Short mmCIF file of C-alpha atoms in Angstrom, two decimals:
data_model
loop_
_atom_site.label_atom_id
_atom_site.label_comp_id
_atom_site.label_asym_id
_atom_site.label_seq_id
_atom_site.Cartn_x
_atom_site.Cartn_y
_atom_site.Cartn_z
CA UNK B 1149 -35.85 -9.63 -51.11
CA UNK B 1150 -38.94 -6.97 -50.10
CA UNK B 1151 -38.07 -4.05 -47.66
CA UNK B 1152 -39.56 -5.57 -44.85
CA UNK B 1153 -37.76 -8.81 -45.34
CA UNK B 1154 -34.62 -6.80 -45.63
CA UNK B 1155 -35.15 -4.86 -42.38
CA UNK B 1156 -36.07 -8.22 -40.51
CA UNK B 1157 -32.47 -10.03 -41.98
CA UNK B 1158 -30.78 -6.55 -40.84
CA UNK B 1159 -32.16 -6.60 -37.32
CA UNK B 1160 -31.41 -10.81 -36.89
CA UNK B 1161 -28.12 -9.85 -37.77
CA UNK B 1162 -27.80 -6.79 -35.12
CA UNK B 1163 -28.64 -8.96 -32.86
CA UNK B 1164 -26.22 -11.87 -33.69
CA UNK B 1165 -23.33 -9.26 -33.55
CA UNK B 1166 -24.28 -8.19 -29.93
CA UNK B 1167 -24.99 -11.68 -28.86
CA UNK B 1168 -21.53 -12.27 -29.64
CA UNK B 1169 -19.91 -9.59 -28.07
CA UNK B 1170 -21.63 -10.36 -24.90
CA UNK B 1171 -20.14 -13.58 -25.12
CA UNK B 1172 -17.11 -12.80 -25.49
CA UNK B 1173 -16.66 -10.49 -22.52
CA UNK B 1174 -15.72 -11.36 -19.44
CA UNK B 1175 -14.13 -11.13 -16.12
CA UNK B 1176 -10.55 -12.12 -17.65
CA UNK B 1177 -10.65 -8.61 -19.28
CA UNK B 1178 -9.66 -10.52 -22.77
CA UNK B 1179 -9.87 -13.43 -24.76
CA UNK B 1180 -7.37 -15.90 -25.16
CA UNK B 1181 -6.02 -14.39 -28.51
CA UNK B 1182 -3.03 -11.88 -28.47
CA UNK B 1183 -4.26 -9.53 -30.86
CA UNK B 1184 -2.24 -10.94 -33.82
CA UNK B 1185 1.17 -11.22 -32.03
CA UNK B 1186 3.23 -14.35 -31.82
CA UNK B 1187 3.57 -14.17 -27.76
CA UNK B 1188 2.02 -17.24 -25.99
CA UNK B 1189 -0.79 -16.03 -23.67
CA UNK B 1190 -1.07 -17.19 -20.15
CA UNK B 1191 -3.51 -16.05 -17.35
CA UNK B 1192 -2.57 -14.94 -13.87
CA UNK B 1193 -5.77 -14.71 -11.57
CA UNK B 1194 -6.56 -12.09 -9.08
CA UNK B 1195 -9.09 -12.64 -6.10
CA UNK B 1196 -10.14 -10.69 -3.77
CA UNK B 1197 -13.16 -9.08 -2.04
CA UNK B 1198 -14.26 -6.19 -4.81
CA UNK B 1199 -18.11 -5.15 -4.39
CA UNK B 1200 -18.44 -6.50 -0.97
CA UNK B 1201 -16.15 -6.78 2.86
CA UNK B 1202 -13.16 -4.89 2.91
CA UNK B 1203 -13.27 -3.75 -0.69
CA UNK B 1204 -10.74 -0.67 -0.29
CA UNK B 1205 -8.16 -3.77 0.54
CA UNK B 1206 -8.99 -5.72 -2.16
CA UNK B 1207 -8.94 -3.02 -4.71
CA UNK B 1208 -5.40 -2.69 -3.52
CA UNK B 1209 -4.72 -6.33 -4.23
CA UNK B 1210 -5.67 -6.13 -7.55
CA UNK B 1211 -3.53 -2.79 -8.42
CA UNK B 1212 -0.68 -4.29 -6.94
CA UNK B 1213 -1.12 -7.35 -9.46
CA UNK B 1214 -1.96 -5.52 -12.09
CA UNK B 1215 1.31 -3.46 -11.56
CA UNK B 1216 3.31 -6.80 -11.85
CA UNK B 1217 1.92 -8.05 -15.01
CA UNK B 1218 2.45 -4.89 -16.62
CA UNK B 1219 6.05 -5.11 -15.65
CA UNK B 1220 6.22 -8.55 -16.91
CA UNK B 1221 4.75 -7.70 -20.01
CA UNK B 1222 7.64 -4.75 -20.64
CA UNK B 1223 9.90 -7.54 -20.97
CA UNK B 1224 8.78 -8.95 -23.90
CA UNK B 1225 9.37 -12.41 -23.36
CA UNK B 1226 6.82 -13.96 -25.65
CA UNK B 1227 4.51 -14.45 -23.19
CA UNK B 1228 1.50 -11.73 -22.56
CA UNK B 1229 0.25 -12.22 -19.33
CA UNK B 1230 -3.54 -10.88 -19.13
CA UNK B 1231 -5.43 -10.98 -15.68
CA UNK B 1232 -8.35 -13.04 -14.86
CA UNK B 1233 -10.02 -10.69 -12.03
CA UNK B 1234 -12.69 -12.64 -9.71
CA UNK B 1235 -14.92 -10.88 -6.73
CA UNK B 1236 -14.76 -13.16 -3.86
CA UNK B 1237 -17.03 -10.86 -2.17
CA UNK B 1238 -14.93 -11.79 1.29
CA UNK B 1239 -16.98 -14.61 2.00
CA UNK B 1240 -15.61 -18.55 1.97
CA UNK B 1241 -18.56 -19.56 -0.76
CA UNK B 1242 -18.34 -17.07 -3.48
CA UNK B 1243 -14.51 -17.28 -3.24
CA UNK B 1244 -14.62 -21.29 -3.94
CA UNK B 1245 -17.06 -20.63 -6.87
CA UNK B 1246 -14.05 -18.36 -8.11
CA UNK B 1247 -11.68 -20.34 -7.04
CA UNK B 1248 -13.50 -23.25 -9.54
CA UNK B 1249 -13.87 -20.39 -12.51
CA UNK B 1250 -10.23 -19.41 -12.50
CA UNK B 1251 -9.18 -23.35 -12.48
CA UNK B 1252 -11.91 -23.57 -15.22
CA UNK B 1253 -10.25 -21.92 -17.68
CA UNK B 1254 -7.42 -23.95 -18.64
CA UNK B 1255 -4.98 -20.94 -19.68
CA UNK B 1256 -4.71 -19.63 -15.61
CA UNK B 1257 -1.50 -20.08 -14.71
CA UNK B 1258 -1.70 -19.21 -10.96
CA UNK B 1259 -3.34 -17.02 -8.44
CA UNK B 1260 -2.90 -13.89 -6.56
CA UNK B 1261 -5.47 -14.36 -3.61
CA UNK B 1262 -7.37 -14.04 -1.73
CA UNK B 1263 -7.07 -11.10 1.50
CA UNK B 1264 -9.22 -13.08 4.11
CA UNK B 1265 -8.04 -16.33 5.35
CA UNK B 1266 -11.54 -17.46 5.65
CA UNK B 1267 -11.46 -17.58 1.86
CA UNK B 1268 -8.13 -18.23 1.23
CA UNK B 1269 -8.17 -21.65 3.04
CA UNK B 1270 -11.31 -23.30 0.96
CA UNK B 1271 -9.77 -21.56 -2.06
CA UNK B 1272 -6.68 -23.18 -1.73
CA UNK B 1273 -8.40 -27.00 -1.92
CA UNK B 1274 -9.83 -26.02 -5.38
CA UNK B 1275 -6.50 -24.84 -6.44
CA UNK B 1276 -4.18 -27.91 -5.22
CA UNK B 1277 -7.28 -29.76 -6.95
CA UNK B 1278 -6.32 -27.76 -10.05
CA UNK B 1279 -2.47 -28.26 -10.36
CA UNK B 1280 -1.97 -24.00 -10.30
CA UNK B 1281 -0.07 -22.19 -7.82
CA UNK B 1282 -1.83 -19.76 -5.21
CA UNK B 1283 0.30 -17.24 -3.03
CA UNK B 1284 -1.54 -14.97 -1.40
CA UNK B 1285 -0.77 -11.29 -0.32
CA UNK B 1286 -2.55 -10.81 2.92
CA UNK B 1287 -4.37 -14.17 4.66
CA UNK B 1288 -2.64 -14.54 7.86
CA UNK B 1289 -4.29 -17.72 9.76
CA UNK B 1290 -1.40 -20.45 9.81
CA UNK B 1291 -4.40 -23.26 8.44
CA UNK B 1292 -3.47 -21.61 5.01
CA UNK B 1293 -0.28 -23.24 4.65
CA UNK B 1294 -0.75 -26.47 7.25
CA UNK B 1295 -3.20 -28.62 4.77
CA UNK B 1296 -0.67 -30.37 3.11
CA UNK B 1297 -0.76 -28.75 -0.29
CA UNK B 1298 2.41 -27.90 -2.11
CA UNK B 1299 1.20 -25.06 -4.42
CA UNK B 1300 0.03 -22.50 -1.21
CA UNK B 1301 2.23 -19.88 -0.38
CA UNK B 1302 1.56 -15.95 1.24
CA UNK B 1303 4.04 -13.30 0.97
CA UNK B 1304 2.68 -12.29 4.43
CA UNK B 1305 3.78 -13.60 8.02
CA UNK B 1306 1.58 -15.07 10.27
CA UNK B 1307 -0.62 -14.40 13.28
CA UNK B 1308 1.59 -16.09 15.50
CA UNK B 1309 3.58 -13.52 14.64
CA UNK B 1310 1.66 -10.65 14.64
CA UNK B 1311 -0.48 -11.64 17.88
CA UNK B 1312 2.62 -12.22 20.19
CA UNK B 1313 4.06 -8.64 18.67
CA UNK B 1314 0.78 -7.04 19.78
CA UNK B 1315 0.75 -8.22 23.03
CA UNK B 1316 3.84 -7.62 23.78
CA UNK B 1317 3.17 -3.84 22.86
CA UNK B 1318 0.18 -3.39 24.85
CA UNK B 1319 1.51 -5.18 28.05
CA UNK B 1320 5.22 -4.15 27.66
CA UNK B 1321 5.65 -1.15 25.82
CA UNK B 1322 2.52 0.79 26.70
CA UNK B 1323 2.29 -0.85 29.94
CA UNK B 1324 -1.34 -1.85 30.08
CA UNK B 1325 -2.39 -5.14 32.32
CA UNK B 1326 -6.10 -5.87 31.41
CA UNK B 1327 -7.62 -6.61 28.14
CA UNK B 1328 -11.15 -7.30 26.37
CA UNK B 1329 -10.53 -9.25 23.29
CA UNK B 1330 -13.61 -9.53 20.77
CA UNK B 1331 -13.81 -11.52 16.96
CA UNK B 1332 -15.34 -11.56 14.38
CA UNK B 1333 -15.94 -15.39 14.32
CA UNK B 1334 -13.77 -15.60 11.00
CA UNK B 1335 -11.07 -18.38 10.95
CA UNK B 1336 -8.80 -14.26 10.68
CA UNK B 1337 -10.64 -12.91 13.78
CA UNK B 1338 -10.62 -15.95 15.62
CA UNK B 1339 -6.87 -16.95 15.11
CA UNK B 1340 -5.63 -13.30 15.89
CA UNK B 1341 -7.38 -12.63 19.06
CA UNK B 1342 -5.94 -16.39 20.48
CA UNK B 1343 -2.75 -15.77 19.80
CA UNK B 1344 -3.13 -12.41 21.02
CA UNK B 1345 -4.60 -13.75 24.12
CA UNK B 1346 -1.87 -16.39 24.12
CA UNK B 1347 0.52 -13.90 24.67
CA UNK B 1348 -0.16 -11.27 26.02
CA UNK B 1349 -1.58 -14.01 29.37
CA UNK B 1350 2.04 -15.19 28.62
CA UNK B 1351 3.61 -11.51 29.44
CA UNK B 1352 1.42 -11.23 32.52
CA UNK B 1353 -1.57 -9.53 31.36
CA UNK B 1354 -4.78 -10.60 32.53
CA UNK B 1355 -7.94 -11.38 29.95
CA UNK B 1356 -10.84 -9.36 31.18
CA UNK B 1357 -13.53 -11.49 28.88
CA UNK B 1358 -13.79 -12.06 25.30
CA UNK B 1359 -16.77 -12.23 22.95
CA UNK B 1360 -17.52 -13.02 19.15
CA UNK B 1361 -19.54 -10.89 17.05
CA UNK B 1362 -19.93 -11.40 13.07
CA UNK B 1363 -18.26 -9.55 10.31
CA UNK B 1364 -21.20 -8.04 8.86
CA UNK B 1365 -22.51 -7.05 12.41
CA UNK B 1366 -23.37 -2.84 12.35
CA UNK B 1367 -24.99 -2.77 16.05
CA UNK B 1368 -22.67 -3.15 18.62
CA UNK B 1369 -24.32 -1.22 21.48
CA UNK B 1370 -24.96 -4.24 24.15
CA UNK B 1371 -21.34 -5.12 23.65
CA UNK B 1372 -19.96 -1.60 24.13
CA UNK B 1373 -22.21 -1.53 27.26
CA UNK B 1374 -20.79 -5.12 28.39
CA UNK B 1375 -17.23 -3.85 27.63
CA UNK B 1376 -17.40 -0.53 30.18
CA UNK B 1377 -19.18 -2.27 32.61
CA UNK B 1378 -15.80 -4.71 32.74
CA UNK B 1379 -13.57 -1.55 32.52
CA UNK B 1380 -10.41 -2.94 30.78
CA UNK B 1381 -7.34 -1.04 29.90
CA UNK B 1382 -7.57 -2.38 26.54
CA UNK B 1383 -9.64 -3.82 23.73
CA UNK B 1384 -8.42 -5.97 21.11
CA UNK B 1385 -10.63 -6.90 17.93
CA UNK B 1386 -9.93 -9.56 15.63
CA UNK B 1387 -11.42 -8.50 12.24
CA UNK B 1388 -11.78 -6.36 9.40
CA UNK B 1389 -12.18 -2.11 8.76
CA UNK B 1390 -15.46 -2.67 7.91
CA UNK B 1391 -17.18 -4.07 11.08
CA UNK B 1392 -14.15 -2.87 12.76
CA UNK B 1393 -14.82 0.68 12.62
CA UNK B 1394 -18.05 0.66 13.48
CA UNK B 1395 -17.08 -1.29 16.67
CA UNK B 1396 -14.52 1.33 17.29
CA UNK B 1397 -17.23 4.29 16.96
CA UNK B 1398 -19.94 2.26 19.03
CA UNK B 1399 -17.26 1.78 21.71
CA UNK B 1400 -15.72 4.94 21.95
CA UNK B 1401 -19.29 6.89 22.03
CA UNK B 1402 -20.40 4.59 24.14
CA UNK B 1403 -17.86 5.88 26.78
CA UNK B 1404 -14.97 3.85 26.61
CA UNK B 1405 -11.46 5.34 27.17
CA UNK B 1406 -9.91 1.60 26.73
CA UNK B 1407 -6.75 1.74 24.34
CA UNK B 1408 -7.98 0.50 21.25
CA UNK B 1409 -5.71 -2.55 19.49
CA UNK B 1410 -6.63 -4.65 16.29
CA UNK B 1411 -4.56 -6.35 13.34
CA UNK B 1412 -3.82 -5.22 9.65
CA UNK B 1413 -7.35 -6.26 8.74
CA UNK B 1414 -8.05 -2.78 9.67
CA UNK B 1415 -5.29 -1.01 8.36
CA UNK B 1416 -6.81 1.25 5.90
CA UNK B 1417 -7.86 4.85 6.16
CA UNK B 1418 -11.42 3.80 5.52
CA UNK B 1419 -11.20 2.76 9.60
CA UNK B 1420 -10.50 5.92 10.39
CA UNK B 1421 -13.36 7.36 8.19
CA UNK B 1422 -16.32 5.28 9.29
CA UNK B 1423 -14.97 5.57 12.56
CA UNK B 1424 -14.83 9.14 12.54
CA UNK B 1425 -11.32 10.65 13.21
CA UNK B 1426 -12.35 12.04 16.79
CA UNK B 1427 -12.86 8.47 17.41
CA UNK B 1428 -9.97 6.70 15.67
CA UNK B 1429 -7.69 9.08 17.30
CA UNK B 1430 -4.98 7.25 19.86
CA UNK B 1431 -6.16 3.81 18.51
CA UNK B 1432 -3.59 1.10 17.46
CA UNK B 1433 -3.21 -1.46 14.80
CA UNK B 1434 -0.34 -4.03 13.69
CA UNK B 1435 0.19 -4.77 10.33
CA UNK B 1436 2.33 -6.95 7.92
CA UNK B 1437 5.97 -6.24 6.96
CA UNK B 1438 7.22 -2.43 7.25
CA UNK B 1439 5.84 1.24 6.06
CA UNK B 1440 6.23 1.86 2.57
CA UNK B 1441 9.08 4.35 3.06
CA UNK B 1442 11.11 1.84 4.34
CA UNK B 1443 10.71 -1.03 1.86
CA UNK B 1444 13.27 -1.27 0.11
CA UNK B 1445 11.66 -0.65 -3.25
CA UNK B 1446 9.22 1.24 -1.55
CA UNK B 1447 10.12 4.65 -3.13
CA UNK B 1448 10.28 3.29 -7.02
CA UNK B 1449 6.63 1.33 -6.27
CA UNK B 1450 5.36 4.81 -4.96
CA UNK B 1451 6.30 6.30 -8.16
CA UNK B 1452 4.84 3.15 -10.25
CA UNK B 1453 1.50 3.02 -8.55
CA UNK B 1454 1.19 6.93 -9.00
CA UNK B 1455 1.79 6.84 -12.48
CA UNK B 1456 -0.74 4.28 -12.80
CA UNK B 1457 -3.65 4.97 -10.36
CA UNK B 1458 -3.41 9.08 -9.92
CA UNK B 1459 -5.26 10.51 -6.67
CA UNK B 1460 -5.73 6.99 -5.44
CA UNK B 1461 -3.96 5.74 -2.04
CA UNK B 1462 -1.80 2.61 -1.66
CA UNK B 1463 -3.51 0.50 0.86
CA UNK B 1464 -2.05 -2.04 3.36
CA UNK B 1465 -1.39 -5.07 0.94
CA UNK B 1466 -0.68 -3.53 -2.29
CA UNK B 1467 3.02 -4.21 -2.05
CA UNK B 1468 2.57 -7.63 -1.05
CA UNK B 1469 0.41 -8.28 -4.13
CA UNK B 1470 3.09 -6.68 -5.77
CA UNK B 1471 5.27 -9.72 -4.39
CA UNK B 1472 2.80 -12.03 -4.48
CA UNK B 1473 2.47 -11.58 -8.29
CA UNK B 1474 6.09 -10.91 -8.98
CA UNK B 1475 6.62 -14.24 -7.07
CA UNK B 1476 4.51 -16.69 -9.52
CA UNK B 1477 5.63 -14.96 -12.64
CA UNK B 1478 9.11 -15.15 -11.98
CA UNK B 1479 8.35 -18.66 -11.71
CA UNK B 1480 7.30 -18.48 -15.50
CA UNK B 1481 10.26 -16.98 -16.58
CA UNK B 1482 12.15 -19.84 -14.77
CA UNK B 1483 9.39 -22.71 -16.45
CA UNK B 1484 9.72 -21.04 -19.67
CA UNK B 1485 13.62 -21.79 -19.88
CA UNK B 1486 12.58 -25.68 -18.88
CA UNK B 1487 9.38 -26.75 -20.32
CA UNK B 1488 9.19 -23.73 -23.15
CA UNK B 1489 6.90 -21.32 -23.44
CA UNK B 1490 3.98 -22.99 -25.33
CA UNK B 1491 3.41 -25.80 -22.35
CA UNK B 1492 3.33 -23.13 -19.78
CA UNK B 1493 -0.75 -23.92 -19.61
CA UNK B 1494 0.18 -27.82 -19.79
CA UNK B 1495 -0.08 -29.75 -16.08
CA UNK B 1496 3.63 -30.03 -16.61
CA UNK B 1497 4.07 -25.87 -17.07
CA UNK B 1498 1.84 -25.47 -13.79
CA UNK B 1499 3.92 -28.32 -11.86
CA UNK B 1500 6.85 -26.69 -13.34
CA UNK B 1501 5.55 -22.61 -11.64
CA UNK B 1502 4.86 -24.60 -8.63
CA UNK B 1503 8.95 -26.07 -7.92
CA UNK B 1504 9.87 -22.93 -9.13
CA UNK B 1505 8.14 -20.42 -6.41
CA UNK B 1506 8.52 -22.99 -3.54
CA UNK B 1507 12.27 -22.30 -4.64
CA UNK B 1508 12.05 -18.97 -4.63
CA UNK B 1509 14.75 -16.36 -3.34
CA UNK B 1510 14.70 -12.94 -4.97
CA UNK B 1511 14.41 -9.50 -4.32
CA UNK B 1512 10.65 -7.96 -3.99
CA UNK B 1513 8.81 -4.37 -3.20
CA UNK B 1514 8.88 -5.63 0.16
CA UNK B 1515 12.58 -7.04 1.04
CA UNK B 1516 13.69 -10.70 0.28
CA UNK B 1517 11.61 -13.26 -0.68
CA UNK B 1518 11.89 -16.91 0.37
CA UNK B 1519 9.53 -19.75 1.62
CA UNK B 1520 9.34 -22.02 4.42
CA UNK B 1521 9.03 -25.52 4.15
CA UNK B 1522 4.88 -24.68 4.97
CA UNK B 1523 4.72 -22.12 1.87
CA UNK B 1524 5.22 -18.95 4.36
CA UNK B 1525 7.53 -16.22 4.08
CA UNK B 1526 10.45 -15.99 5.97
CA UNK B 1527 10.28 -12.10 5.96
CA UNK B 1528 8.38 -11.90 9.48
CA UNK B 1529 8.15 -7.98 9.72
CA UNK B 1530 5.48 -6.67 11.61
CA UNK B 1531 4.55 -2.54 12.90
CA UNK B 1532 2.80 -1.23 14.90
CA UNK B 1533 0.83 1.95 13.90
CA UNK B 1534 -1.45 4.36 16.09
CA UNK B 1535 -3.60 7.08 14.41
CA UNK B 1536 -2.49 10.44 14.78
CA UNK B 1537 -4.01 13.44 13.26
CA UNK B 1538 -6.81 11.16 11.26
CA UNK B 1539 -4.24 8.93 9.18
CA UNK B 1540 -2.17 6.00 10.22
CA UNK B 1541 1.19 6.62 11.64
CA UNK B 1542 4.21 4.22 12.45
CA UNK B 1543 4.46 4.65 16.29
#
């Protein structure tokens, strides 16, 4: 063979060797090989919103997952456990295309996901569909677990819950009578602010109007100017930090002295930071289960997460994810012992996870671990926090 035909069969095969590796990648962060080991590999999926929405809350989810399998792994069980991360971008469509990738690929074993409800409920169809399990660390709206499915769980409570606590802390415990309740016309926003409404009309408290806005709204100006103009003691917003905050800002520099109140969907210091902290200060949120100082593993996943992410913050729903991963592969450790490792991937493996997490009673990050007859936790812990000093702070 001539030079030039030489140089032409070494650039064809170049090419082949990066066509290949391109292949190969992908969002799964590995192929279905173990490297040479003897350990059956499984998938565990993680979705959540991570280029787009509330992405500092998402992040969390996934480090809070990740965290789990690598404890898993440490036990040496013969099964490796590699995650299959999707971007549902928070928005209903993307996360069913996800939710159809991760029940694509026959090795997923469950799913940690997703943080908004308004994904999480769509999601959950594809995944019933699928045969895998699906708990989810942070979608509150009760439709999640009231469509019949028997794989859908959440290691959070429920706005129900978290509404009627609200209420009763604006009307009761900080004594104020009138509120303006806004959402963000999400099936989250929308379910918080009625049963906030519910009961906090319940207590006594009067609704001074309510309006919707959209999650990806950034001028709020008209409705700041609608809000004074009705003078309430208090606003309440249904929605997420990202929309959320710049509400907040718009509001407060628009005049209002109303006590600010929203759910955990804002619970992040990135409210506070596109608010501004002059702003944020005095406002309130609720959100999900207790501070991390007093979970009861809160100290030893402080220490975990530090190790693991340095200089990076733990974030509302981290510890849930924790749970919410711990939950499903606990339920592999109890499928291996019946079905055996190598038909964990079978549809008898996956029915297998599914008994075993609806059965469910052990010890997580968070405090015990059990589900209703729904799929919901019965760990109904909710707090309130106010921001003091530019952070979040039990009050």
């Amino acid at each position: 063979m001539g030079k030039g035909k030489k140089l032409v069969a070494l650039v064809i095969a170049l090419a082949m060797v990066a066509t290949m590796a391109v292949g190969c990648s992908g969002s799964d962060d590995a192929d279905t090989t173990d490297g040479g080991s003897d350990a059956v590999v499984i998938k565990l999926g993680i979705g959540a919103p991570l280029t787009q929405g509330a992405v500092a809350l998402g992040q969390g989810i996934e480090n809070g997952a990740m965290l789990a399998i690598d404890d898993f792994n440490a036990k040496d069980l013969g099964v490796e456990v590699k995650p299959f991360v999707v971007d549902d971008q928070g928005d209903p469509k993307t996360g069913v295309n996800v939710a159809n990738q991760l029940t694509s690929d026959p090795d997923v074993i469950g799913v940690v996901g997703h943080l908004n409800s308004g994904v999480s409920i769509p999601a959950a169809a594809v995944y019933n569909e699928g045969g895998i399990v699906q708990v989810s660390p942070a979608s509150t709206n009760p439709q999640l677990t009231l469509q019949g499915f028997d794989n859908v769980f959440r290691t959070c409570t429920i706005d129900p819950v978290q509404g009627a606590f609200a209420a009763d802390a604006a009307f009761n415990t900080l004594g104020l009578p009138t509120a303006f309740v806004v959402d963000d016309s999400t099936p989250y926003g929308e379910g918080l602010v009625d049963e906030f409404v519910k009961a906090f009309e319940a207590a006594g408290g009067t609704v001074a109007g309510r309006e919707k806005t959209s999650d990806k709204d950034t001028d709020f100006t008209a409705l700041a100017t609608k809000i004074n103009a009705a003078a309430p003691a208090a606003v309440y917003y249904g929605g997420v930090y990202n929309a959320g905050a710049l509400f907040a800002k718009q509001l407060r520099e628009g005049g209002s002295d109303a006590a600010f109140f929203s759910g955990d969907g804002v619970y992040a210091q990135d409210f506070i930071d596109l608010a501004g902290a002059a702003n944020a200060e005095g406002m309130y949120c609720t959100s999900v289960g207790l501070p991390l100082d007093q979970q009861p593993q809160g100290a030893d996943f402080q220490a975990k997460f530090d190790a693991a992410y340095p200089g990076e913050g733990i974030q509302a729903y981290d510890t849930y994810s924790y749970d919410a991963a711990l939950v499903i592969l606990s339920a592999v450790e109890v499928a291996i012992d019946e079905v055996g490792a190598e038909n964990l991937t079978s549809a008898e493996g996956k029915a297998a996870i599914i008994a075993a997490v609806a059965a469910t009673d052990i010890e997580g990050v968070t405090g015990a671990i059990s589900f209703d007859e729904n799929g919901d936790t019965n760990n109904k812990a909710i707090t309130l926090y106010v921001v003091k000093d530019g952070a979040w702070a039990p009050n």
